[in-house]
Coordinates of N, CA and C in Angstrom, one line a residue:
M1 N 117.3 105.3 137.0 CA 118.2 106.4 137.2 C 118.1 106.8 138.7
G2 N 119.3 107.0 139.3 CA 119.3 107.3 140.7 C 118.8 108.7 140.9
T3 N 118.4 109.0 142.2 CA 117.8 110.3 142.5 C 118.8 111.4 142.3
S4 N 120.1 111.2 142.7 CA 121.1 112.3 142.6 C 121.4 112.6 141.1
K5 N 121.4 111.5 140.3 CA 121.7 111.7 138.9 C 120.5 112.5 138.2
Y6 N 119.3 112.1 138.6 CA 118.1 112.8 138.1 C 118.1 114.2 138.4
L7 N 118.4 114.6 139.7 CA 118.5 116.0 140.1 C 119.5 116.7 139.4
S8 N 120.7 116.1 139.2 CA 121.8 116.7 138.5 C 121.4 117.1 137.0
N9 N 120.7 116.1 136.4 CA 120.3 116.4 135.0 C 119.2 117.5 135.0
L10 N 118.3 117.5 136.0 CA 117.3 118.5 136.0 C 117.9 119.9 136.2
I11 N 118.9 120.0 137.1 CA 119.5 121.3 137.3 C 120.2 121.7 136.0
C12 N 120.8 120.8 135.3 CA 121.5 121.2 134.0 C 120.4 121.7 133.0
V13 N 119.3 121.1 132.9 CA 118.2 121.5 132.0 C 117.7 122.9 132.4
V14 N 117.5 123.1 133.7 CA 117.1 124.4 134.1 C 118.1 125.5 133.8
L15 N 119.4 125.2 134.0 CA 120.4 126.2 133.8 C 120.5 126.5 132.3
V16 N 120.5 125.5 131.4 CA 120.5 125.7 130.0 C 119.3 126.5 129.5
T17 N 118.1 126.2 130.0 CA 116.9 126.9 129.6 C 117.0 128.4 130.0
S18 N 117.5 128.7 131.2 CA 117.5 130.1 131.7 C 118.6 130.8 130.9
C19 N 119.7 130.2 130.5 CA 120.7 130.9 129.8 C 120.3 131.2 128.3
T20 N 119.4 130.4 127.8 CA 119.0 130.6 126.4 C 117.7 131.3 126.3
S21 N 117.1 131.8 127.4 CA 115.8 132.4 127.3 C 115.8 133.7 126.5
M22 N 117.0 134.3 126.4 CA 117.1 135.6 125.6 C 118.0 135.3 124.4
P23 N 117.5 134.9 123.2 CA 118.3 134.6 122.1 C 119.2 135.7 121.7
R24 N 120.5 135.4 121.4 CA 121.4 136.4 121.0 C 121.3 136.7 119.6
L25 N 121.5 138.0 119.2 CA 121.5 138.4 117.8 C 122.8 138.4 117.2
N26 N 123.9 138.6 118.0 CA 125.3 138.5 117.5 C 125.5 139.4 116.2
V27 N 125.1 140.7 116.3 CA 125.1 141.5 115.1 C 126.2 142.6 115.2
I28 N 126.8 142.9 116.3 CA 127.7 144.0 116.4 C 129.1 143.4 116.7
D29 N 130.0 143.6 115.8 CA 131.4 143.1 115.9 C 132.2 144.0 116.9
A30 N 133.3 143.4 117.4 CA 134.2 144.2 118.3 C 134.8 145.4 117.4
G31 N 134.8 146.5 118.0 CA 135.3 147.7 117.4 C 134.4 148.4 116.4
E32 N 133.2 147.8 116.1 CA 132.3 148.4 115.1 C 131.8 149.7 115.6
R33 N 131.6 150.6 114.6 CA 131.0 152.0 115.0 C 129.5 151.9 115.2
V34 N 129.1 152.4 116.3 CA 127.7 152.3 116.7 C 127.2 153.6 117.2
S35 N 126.0 154.0 116.9 CA 125.4 155.2 117.5 C 124.2 154.7 118.4
I36 N 124.1 155.3 119.6 CA 123.1 154.9 120.5 C 122.2 156.1 120.8
V37 N 121.0 156.0 120.5 CA 120.1 157.1 120.6 C 118.8 156.7 121.4
L38 N 118.0 157.7 121.7 CA 116.7 157.5 122.4 C 115.7 157.5 121.3
A39 N 114.7 156.6 121.4 CA 113.6 156.5 120.4 C 112.9 157.8 120.2
A40 N 112.5 158.1 119.0 CA 111.9 159.4 118.6 C 110.7 159.6 119.5
D41 N 110.0 158.6 119.9 CA 108.7 158.8 120.6 C 108.9 158.7 122.1
S42 N 110.1 158.9 122.6 CA 110.4 158.8 124.0 C 110.5 160.1 124.7
N43 N 109.9 161.2 124.1 CA 109.9 162.5 124.7 C 109.2 162.5 126.0
E44 N 108.1 161.8 126.1 CA 107.3 161.7 127.3 C 107.9 160.6 128.2
L45 N 107.9 160.9 129.5 CA 108.4 159.9 130.4 C 107.6 158.6 130.4
A46 N 108.3 157.5 130.5 CA 107.6 156.2 130.5 C 106.6 156.1 131.6
E47 N 105.6 155.3 131.5 CA 104.6 155.1 132.5 C 105.3 154.8 133.9
Q48 N 104.8 155.5 134.9 CA 105.4 155.3 136.2 C 104.2 155.1 137.2
M49 N 104.4 154.2 138.1 CA 103.3 153.9 139.0 C 103.8 153.0 140.2
I50 N 102.9 152.8 141.2 CA 103.2 151.9 142.2 C 102.2 150.8 142.1
S51 N 102.5 149.6 141.9 CA 101.6 148.5 141.7 C 101.6 147.6 142.9
N52 N 100.5 147.1 143.3 CA 100.4 146.2 144.4 C 100.5 144.7 143.9
Q53 N 101.6 144.1 144.2 CA 101.7 142.7 143.8 C 101.2 141.7 144.9
T54 N 100.9 142.2 146.1 CA 100.5 141.4 147.2 C 99.3 140.6 146.8
I55 N 98.3 141.3 146.2 CA 97.0 140.6 146.0 C 97.2 139.5 145.0
G56 N 97.9 139.7 143.9 CA 98.1 138.6 142.9 C 98.9 137.5 143.5
V57 N 99.9 137.7 144.2 CA 100.7 136.6 144.8 C 99.9 135.8 145.8
D58 N 99.2 136.5 146.7 CA 98.4 135.8 147.7 C 97.2 135.1 147.1
A59 N 96.6 135.6 146.1 CA 95.5 134.9 145.5 C 96.0 133.7 144.8
G60 N 97.2 133.8 144.1 CA 97.7 132.6 143.5 C 98.0 131.5 144.5
T61 N 98.7 131.9 145.6 CA 99.0 130.9 146.6 C 97.8 130.3 147.3
G62 N 96.8 131.2 147.5 CA 95.5 130.7 148.1 C 94.8 129.7 147.2
A63 N 94.8 130.0 145.9 CA 94.1 129.1 144.9 C 94.8 127.8 144.8
T64 N 96.2 127.8 144.8 CA 96.9 126.5 144.8 C 96.6 125.7 146.0
G65 N 96.7 126.3 147.2 CA 96.4 125.6 148.4 C 95.0 125.1 148.5
G66 N 94.1 125.9 148.0 CA 92.7 125.6 148.0 C 92.4 124.4 147.1
A67 N 93.0 124.4 145.9 CA 92.8 123.4 145.0 C 93.3 122.0 145.6
G68 N 94.5 122.1 146.2 CA 95.0 120.8 146.8 C 94.1 120.3 147.9
A69 N 93.6 121.2 148.8 CA 92.7 120.8 149.8 C 91.4 120.3 149.3
G70 N 90.9 120.9 148.2 CA 89.6 120.5 147.6 C 89.7 119.1 147.0
A71 N 90.9 118.9 146.4 CA 91.1 117.6 145.7 C 91.2 116.5 146.8
L72 N 91.9 116.8 147.9 CA 92.0 115.8 149.0 C 90.6 115.4 149.5
Y73 N 89.8 116.5 149.7 CA 88.4 116.2 150.2 C 87.7 115.3 149.2
G74 N 87.9 115.5 147.9 CA 87.2 114.7 146.9 C 87.6 113.3 147.0
L75 N 88.7 112.9 147.5 CA 89.1 111.5 147.7 C 88.2 110.7 148.6
S76 N 87.4 111.4 149.4 CA 86.5 110.8 150.3 C 85.2 110.3 149.7
C77 N 85.1 110.6 148.4 CA 83.8 110.3 147.7 C 83.6 108.8 147.3
G78 N 84.7 108.0 147.6 CA 84.5 106.6 147.3 C 84.4 106.3 145.8
P79 N 83.3 105.6 145.3 CA 83.1 105.3 143.9 C 82.9 106.5 143.0
W80 N 82.6 107.6 143.6 CA 82.4 108.9 142.8 C 83.7 109.7 142.8
L81 N 84.8 109.0 143.1 CA 86.1 109.7 143.1 C 86.5 110.5 141.8
W82 N 86.2 109.8 140.7 CA 86.5 110.5 139.4 C 85.8 111.8 139.2
F83 N 84.6 111.9 139.9 CA 83.8 113.2 139.7 C 84.2 114.2 140.8
C84 N 84.4 113.7 142.0 CA 84.6 114.6 143.2 C 85.9 115.3 143.2
V85 N 87.0 114.6 142.8 CA 88.3 115.2 142.9 C 88.4 116.5 142.0
P86 N 88.1 116.5 140.7 CA 88.2 117.7 140.0 C 87.3 118.8 140.4
I87 N 86.1 118.4 140.8 CA 85.1 119.4 141.3 C 85.6 120.0 142.6
G88 N 86.1 119.2 143.5 CA 86.7 119.7 144.8 C 87.8 120.6 144.6
A89 N 88.7 120.3 143.6 CA 89.8 121.1 143.3 C 89.4 122.5 142.8
L90 N 88.4 122.5 141.9 CA 87.9 123.8 141.4 C 87.3 124.7 142.5
V91 N 86.4 124.1 143.3 CA 85.8 124.8 144.4 C 86.8 125.3 145.4
G92 N 87.8 124.4 145.7 CA 88.8 124.8 146.7 C 89.7 125.9 146.1
A93 N 90.0 125.9 144.8 CA 90.8 127.0 144.2 C 90.0 128.3 144.3
A94 N 88.7 128.3 144.1 CA 87.9 129.5 144.1 C 87.9 130.1 145.5
Y95 N 87.7 129.3 146.5 CA 87.7 129.8 147.9 C 89.1 130.2 148.3
G96 N 90.1 129.4 148.0 CA 91.4 129.7 148.3 C 91.9 131.0 147.7
G97 N 91.5 131.3 146.5 CA 91.9 132.5 145.8 C 91.2 133.7 146.5
A98 N 90.0 133.6 146.8 CA 89.3 134.6 147.5 C 89.9 135.0 148.8
A99 N 90.3 133.9 149.6 CA 90.9 134.2 150.9 C 92.3 134.8 150.7
G100 N 93.0 134.5 149.6 CA 94.3 135.1 149.3 C 94.2 136.5 149.0
I101 N 93.1 136.9 148.3 CA 92.9 138.3 148.0 C 92.6 139.1 149.2
V102 N 91.9 138.6 150.2 CA 91.6 139.3 151.4 C 92.9 139.5 152.2
V103 N 93.7 138.5 152.3 CA 95.0 138.6 152.9 C 95.9 139.7 152.2
G104 N 95.9 139.7 150.9 CA 96.6 140.6 150.1 C 96.2 142.0 150.4
V105 N 94.9 142.3 150.5 CA 94.4 143.6 150.8 C 94.8 144.1 152.2
V106 N 94.7 143.2 153.1 CA 95.1 143.5 154.5 C 96.6 143.9 154.6
E107 N 97.4 143.2 153.9 CA 98.9 143.4 154.0 C 99.4 144.4 153.0
S108 N 98.6 145.1 152.2 CA 99.0 146.0 151.2 C 99.5 147.3 151.9
L109 N 100.3 148.1 151.2 CA 100.7 149.4 151.8 C 99.5 150.3 152.0
S110 N 99.6 151.1 153.1 CA 98.6 152.1 153.4 C 98.6 153.2 152.4
K111 N 97.5 153.9 152.2 CA 97.4 154.9 151.3 C 98.4 156.0 151.6
D112 N 98.6 156.3 152.8 CA 99.6 157.3 153.2 C 101.0 157.0 152.7
K113 N 101.4 155.7 152.9 CA 102.7 155.3 152.4 C 102.8 155.3 150.9
V114 N 101.7 154.9 150.3 CA 101.7 154.9 148.8 C 101.9 156.3 148.3
D115 N 101.2 157.3 148.9 CA 101.3 158.7 148.5 C 102.8 159.2 148.8
Q116 N 103.4 158.8 149.9 CA 104.7 159.2 150.2 C 105.7 158.6 149.2
L117 N 105.5 157.3 148.8 CA 106.3 156.7 147.9 C 106.2 157.3 146.5
N118 N 105.0 157.6 146.1 CA 104.8 158.3 144.8 C 105.5 159.7 144.8
A119 N 105.5 160.4 145.9 CA 106.2 161.7 146.0 C 107.7 161.5 145.9
Q120 N 108.2 160.5 146.6 CA 109.7 160.2 146.5 C 110.1 159.9 145.1
L121 N 109.3 159.0 144.4 CA 109.6 158.6 143.1 C 109.6 159.8 142.1
S122 N 108.5 160.6 142.2 CA 108.4 161.7 141.3 C 109.5 162.7 141.6
N123 N 109.8 163.0 142.8 CA 110.9 163.9 143.1 C 112.3 163.4 142.5
H124 N 112.5 162.1 142.6 CA 113.8 161.6 142.0 C 113.8 161.8 140.5
L125 N 112.7 161.5 139.9 CA 112.6 161.5 138.4 C 112.6 162.9 137.9
R126 N 112.2 163.9 138.7 CA 112.3 165.3 138.2 C 113.7 165.7 138.0
S127 N 114.7 165.2 138.7 CA 116.1 165.6 138.6 C 117.0 164.5 138.0
H128 N 116.4 163.3 137.7 CA 117.1 162.3 137.1 C 116.3 161.6 135.9
D129 N 116.7 162.0 134.7 CA 116.0 161.4 133.5 C 116.4 160.0 133.4
P130 N 115.5 159.0 133.6 CA 115.9 157.6 133.5 C 116.3 157.2 132.1
R131 N 115.7 157.8 131.0 CA 116.1 157.5 129.7 C 117.6 157.8 129.4
E132 N 117.9 159.1 129.7 CA 119.3 159.5 129.5 C 120.3 158.7 130.4
A133 N 119.8 158.4 131.6 CA 120.7 157.6 132.5 C 120.9 156.2 131.9
L134 N 119.9 155.6 131.4 CA 120.0 154.3 130.8 C 120.9 154.3 129.6
R135 N 120.8 155.3 128.7 CA 121.6 155.5 127.6 C 123.1 155.7 128.0
N136 N 123.4 156.5 128.9 CA 124.7 156.7 129.4 C 125.3 155.5 130.0
S137 N 124.5 154.7 130.7 CA 125.0 153.5 131.3 C 125.4 152.5 130.2
L138 N 124.6 152.4 129.1 CA 124.8 151.5 128.0 C 126.1 151.9 127.3
I139 N 126.3 153.2 127.1 CA 127.5 153.7 126.4 C 128.7 153.3 127.2
N140 N 128.7 153.6 128.5 CA 129.8 153.2 129.4 C 130.1 151.7 129.4
N141 N 129.1 150.9 129.3 CA 129.2 149.5 129.3 C 129.8 148.9 128.1
V142 N 129.5 149.5 126.9 CA 130.0 148.9 125.6 C 131.2 149.6 125.0
E143 N 131.6 150.7 125.5 CA 132.6 151.5 124.8 C 134.0 150.8 124.7
S144 N 134.2 149.8 125.6 CA 135.4 149.0 125.5 C 135.4 147.9 124.4
Q145 N 134.2 147.7 123.9 CA 134.0 146.7 122.8 C 133.6 147.3 121.5
W146 N 132.8 148.3 121.5 CA 132.3 149.0 120.3 C 132.9 150.4 120.3
T147 N 132.8 151.0 119.1 CA 133.2 152.4 119.0 C 132.0 153.2 118.9
V148 N 131.6 153.9 120.0 CA 130.4 154.6 120.1 C 130.6 156.0 119.5
M149 N 129.8 156.3 118.5 CA 129.9 157.6 117.8 C 128.7 158.5 118.1
A150 N 128.9 159.8 118.1 CA 127.8 160.7 118.3 C 126.9 160.9 117.1
E151 N 127.5 160.8 115.9 CA 126.7 161.0 114.7 C 126.1 159.7 114.3
H152 N 125.1 159.7 113.3 CA 124.4 158.5 112.9 C 125.4 157.6 112.2
Q153 N 125.3 156.3 112.4 CA 126.1 155.2 111.8 C 125.2 154.2 111.2
N154 N 125.8 153.3 110.4 CA 125.0 152.2 109.8 C 124.4 151.3 110.8
T155 N 125.1 151.2 111.9 CA 124.6 150.4 113.1 C 124.1 151.4 114.1
E156 N 122.8 151.3 114.4 CA 122.2 152.2 115.4 C 121.3 151.5 116.4
L157 N 121.5 151.8 117.6 CA 120.7 151.3 118.7 C 119.7 152.4 119.2
S158 N 118.4 152.1 119.2 CA 117.4 153.0 119.6 C 116.8 152.5 120.9
L159 N 116.8 153.3 122.0 CA 116.3 152.8 123.3 C 115.0 153.4 123.6
Q160 N 114.1 152.6 124.1 CA 112.7 153.1 124.5 C 112.5 152.6 125.9
L161 N 112.2 153.5 126.9 CA 111.8 153.1 128.2 C 110.3 152.9 128.2
D162 N 109.8 151.7 128.3 CA 108.4 151.4 128.2 C 107.6 151.6 129.5
A163 N 108.2 151.2 130.6 CA 107.5 151.2 131.8 C 108.5 151.3 133.0
L164 N 108.1 152.0 134.0 CA 108.9 152.2 135.2 C 107.9 152.2 136.4
E165 N 108.1 151.3 137.3 CA 107.2 151.2 138.5 C 107.9 150.7 139.7
L166 N 107.3 151.0 140.8 CA 107.6 150.4 142.1 C 106.6 149.3 142.4
R167 N 107.0 148.1 142.8 CA 106.1 147.0 143.0 C 106.1 146.7 144.5
S168 N 104.9 146.7 145.2 CA 104.9 146.4 146.6 C 104.4 145.0 146.8
Y169 N 105.0 144.4 147.9 CA 104.7 143.0 148.3 C 104.3 143.0 149.7
R170 N 104.2 141.8 150.3 CA 103.8 141.6 151.7 C 104.9 142.2 152.6
R171 N 104.5 142.5 153.8 CA 105.4 143.0 154.8 C 106.1 144.3 154.3
E172 N 105.4 145.1 153.5 CA 105.8 146.4 153.1 C 107.2 146.3 152.3
Q173 N 107.3 145.3 151.6 CA 108.5 145.1 150.7 C 108.3 145.8 149.3
V174 N 109.2 146.5 148.8 CA 109.1 147.2 147.6 C 110.3 147.0 146.7
R175 N 110.0 146.8 145.4 CA 111.1 146.7 144.4 C 110.9 147.5 143.2
L176 N 112.0 147.9 142.5 CA 111.9 148.7 141.3 C 111.8 147.7 140.1
A177 N 111.0 148.1 139.1 CA 110.9 147.3 137.9 C 110.9 148.2 136.7
L178 N 111.6 147.8 135.6 CA 111.7 148.6 134.4 C 111.5 147.7 133.2
A179 N 110.9 148.2 132.2 CA 110.7 147.5 130.9 C 111.3 148.4 129.8
V180 N 112.2 147.8 129.0 CA 113.0 148.6 128.0 C 112.9 147.8 126.6
S181 N 112.7 148.6 125.6 CA 112.7 148.1 124.2 C 113.9 148.6 123.5
V182 N 114.6 147.8 122.7 CA 115.7 148.2 121.9 C 115.5 147.8 120.5
T183 N 115.6 148.8 119.6 CA 115.6 148.6 118.1 C 117.0 148.7 117.6
I184 N 117.5 147.7 116.9 CA 118.8 147.8 116.3 C 118.7 147.8 114.8
R185 N 119.3 148.8 114.1 CA 119.3 148.9 112.7 C 120.7 148.7 112.2
Y186 N 120.9 147.8 111.2 CA 122.3 147.5 110.8 C 122.3 147.0 109.4
L187 N 123.5 146.7 108.8 CA 123.6 146.2 107.5 C 124.0 144.7 107.6
D188 N 123.4 143.8 106.8 CA 123.8 142.4 106.9 C 125.0 142.2 106.0
L189 N 125.5 141.0 105.9 CA 126.7 140.7 105.1 C 126.6 141.2 103.7
Q190 N 125.5 141.2 103.1 CA 125.3 141.7 101.7 C 125.1 143.2 101.6
G191 N 125.1 143.9 102.8 CA 124.9 145.3 102.8 C 123.5 145.8 102.8
H192 N 122.6 144.8 103.0 CA 121.2 145.2 103.1 C 120.8 145.7 104.5
P193 N 120.0 146.7 104.5 CA 119.5 147.2 105.9 C 118.6 146.2 106.6
K194 N 118.9 146.0 107.8 CA 118.0 145.1 108.6 C 117.6 145.8 109.9
Q195 N 116.6 145.3 110.5 CA 116.1 145.8 111.8 C 115.6 144.7 112.7
N196 N 116.0 144.8 114.0 CA 115.5 143.8 114.9 C 115.1 144.5 116.2
N197 N 114.1 143.9 116.9 CA 113.6 144.5 118.2 C 113.8 143.5 119.3
R198 N 114.2 144.0 120.5 CA 114.2 143.1 121.6 C 113.7 143.9 122.8
S199 N 113.0 143.1 123.7 CA 112.5 143.7 124.9 C 113.3 143.1 126.1
F200 N 113.5 144.0 127.1 CA 114.3 143.6 128.3 C 113.5 144.0 129.6
Q201 N 113.4 143.1 130.5 CA 112.7 143.4 131.8 C 113.7 143.3 132.9
Y202 N 113.5 144.2 133.9 CA 114.3 144.2 135.1 C 113.5 144.3 136.3
E203 N 113.8 143.5 137.3 CA 113.2 143.6 138.7 C 114.3 143.6 139.7
G204 N 114.4 144.6 140.5 CA 115.4 144.7 141.5 C 115.1 143.9 142.7
S205 N 115.9 143.9 143.7 CA 115.7 143.1 144.9 C 114.7 144.0 145.8
T206 N 114.0 143.3 146.6 CA 113.0 144.0 147.5 C 113.7 144.6 148.7
A207 N 113.1 145.7 149.1 CA 113.6 146.4 150.3 C 112.4 147.0 151.1
Y208 N 112.6 147.1 152.4 CA 111.5 147.7 153.2 C 111.1 149.1 152.7
V209 N 109.8 149.4 152.7 CA 109.4 150.6 152.2 C 110.0 151.8 152.8
Q210 N 110.4 151.7 154.1 CA 111.0 152.8 154.8 C 112.3 153.2 154.2
S211 N 113.0 152.2 153.7 CA 114.3 152.5 153.0 C 114.1 153.5 151.8
W212 N 113.0 153.3 151.1 CA 112.6 154.1 150.0 C 112.2 155.5 150.5
L213 N 111.4 155.5 151.5 CA 110.9 156.8 152.0 C 112.0 157.7 152.7
E214 N 112.9 157.0 153.4 CA 114.0 157.8 154.1 C 115.1 158.1 153.1
N215 N 115.4 157.3 152.1 CA 116.4 157.5 151.1 C 117.7 157.9 151.6
R216 N 118.2 157.2 152.6 CA 119.5 157.4 153.2 C 120.6 156.9 152.3
D217 N 121.7 157.7 152.3 CA 122.9 157.3 151.5 C 122.5 157.1 150.0
Q218 N 121.6 157.9 149.5 CA 121.2 157.9 148.1 C 120.7 156.5 147.7
F219 N 119.8 155.9 148.6 CA 119.3 154.6 148.4 C 118.6 154.5 147.1
I220 N 117.7 155.4 146.7 CA 116.9 155.4 145.5 C 117.8 155.4 144.3
Q221 N 118.8 156.3 144.3 CA 119.7 156.4 143.2 C 120.5 155.1 143.0
K222 N 120.8 154.4 144.0 CA 121.6 153.2 143.9 C 120.7 152.1 143.3
Q223 N 119.4 152.1 143.6 CA 118.5 151.1 143.1 C 118.4 151.3 141.5
F224 N 118.3 152.6 141.1 CA 118.2 152.9 139.7 C 119.5 152.6 139.0
D225 N 120.6 152.9 139.6 CA 121.9 152.6 139.0 C 122.1 151.1 138.8
A226 N 121.7 150.3 139.7 CA 121.7 148.8 139.6 C 120.9 148.4 138.4
A227 N 119.7 149.0 138.2 CA 118.8 148.6 137.1 C 119.5 149.0 135.8
Y228 N 120.0 150.2 135.7 CA 120.7 150.6 134.4 C 121.8 149.7 134.1
L229 N 122.7 149.4 135.1 CA 123.8 148.5 134.8 C 123.4 147.2 134.3
T230 N 122.4 146.6 135.0 CA 122.0 145.2 134.6 C 121.4 145.2 133.2
L231 N 120.6 146.2 132.9 CA 120.0 146.3 131.6 C 121.0 146.5 130.5
A232 N 122.0 147.4 130.8 CA 123.1 147.6 129.8 C 123.9 146.4 129.5
E233 N 124.2 145.6 130.6 CA 125.0 144.4 130.4 C 124.2 143.3 129.6
E234 N 122.9 143.2 129.8 CA 122.0 142.3 129.1 C 121.9 142.7 127.6
I235 N 121.8 144.0 127.3 CA 121.7 144.5 126.0 C 123.0 144.2 125.2
R236 N 124.1 144.5 125.9 CA 125.4 144.2 125.2 C 125.6 142.7 124.9
L237 N 125.3 141.9 125.9 CA 125.5 140.4 125.7 C 124.6 139.9 124.5
V238 N 123.4 140.4 124.4 CA 122.5 140.0 123.3 C 122.9 140.4 122.0
L239 N 123.5 141.6 121.9 CA 123.8 142.2 120.6 C 125.3 141.9 120.1
S240 N 126.2 141.6 121.0 CA 127.6 141.5 120.7 C 127.9 140.2 119.9
N241 N 128.7 140.3 118.9 CA 129.1 139.2 118.1 C 130.4 138.6 118.5
H242 N 130.4 138.0 119.7 CA 131.6 137.3 120.2 C 131.3 136.3 121.2

């Protein structure tokens, strides 16, 4: 098989795999009456925090590089090659991971910027309920296909915001991440009540921490709006029967 044909087939496999990573339920027909509510236990705001992803990323990179270097060093063992290569890889991974953690700590956000970022996030969430915003975004996204009703219906979507955080990376890059659970209750073809649960994850694009701190042109609101829209579209695609 030629190289170009192999790469073409590989790309096709990757695309198919990514497209089918979230199995569709296909349970809500076009025009069906649906109620969209917040989960009963969502009175408390979902977990919010700022997490440092730099250490994990750098440690992983360091371990990979260290393992490769260690394995190459093991090749110099001659007749003991079978023994030295795996040992060299393990030792190299350990040292590489440790070095990566040191780099990650050095390049992490300063405490002052973490405190400022926490204050900005808290200030935004005090005046913008992310659960209601997500629910409204979903309603706006699906009302052209489903009939969204205020009162309880046989088909009901219950939304739970499980986690909300800002993730920091190297060079003071920060991104928004959300985790959402959806419970759908409906009747099957025989009229029997059914229930299914799905989890959805969102990670926004990274931006320099100063953009979050200055919040010009409603920068923070735009980041959240993008998250709600993306999650709403994913939920609709997974549940729609078309």
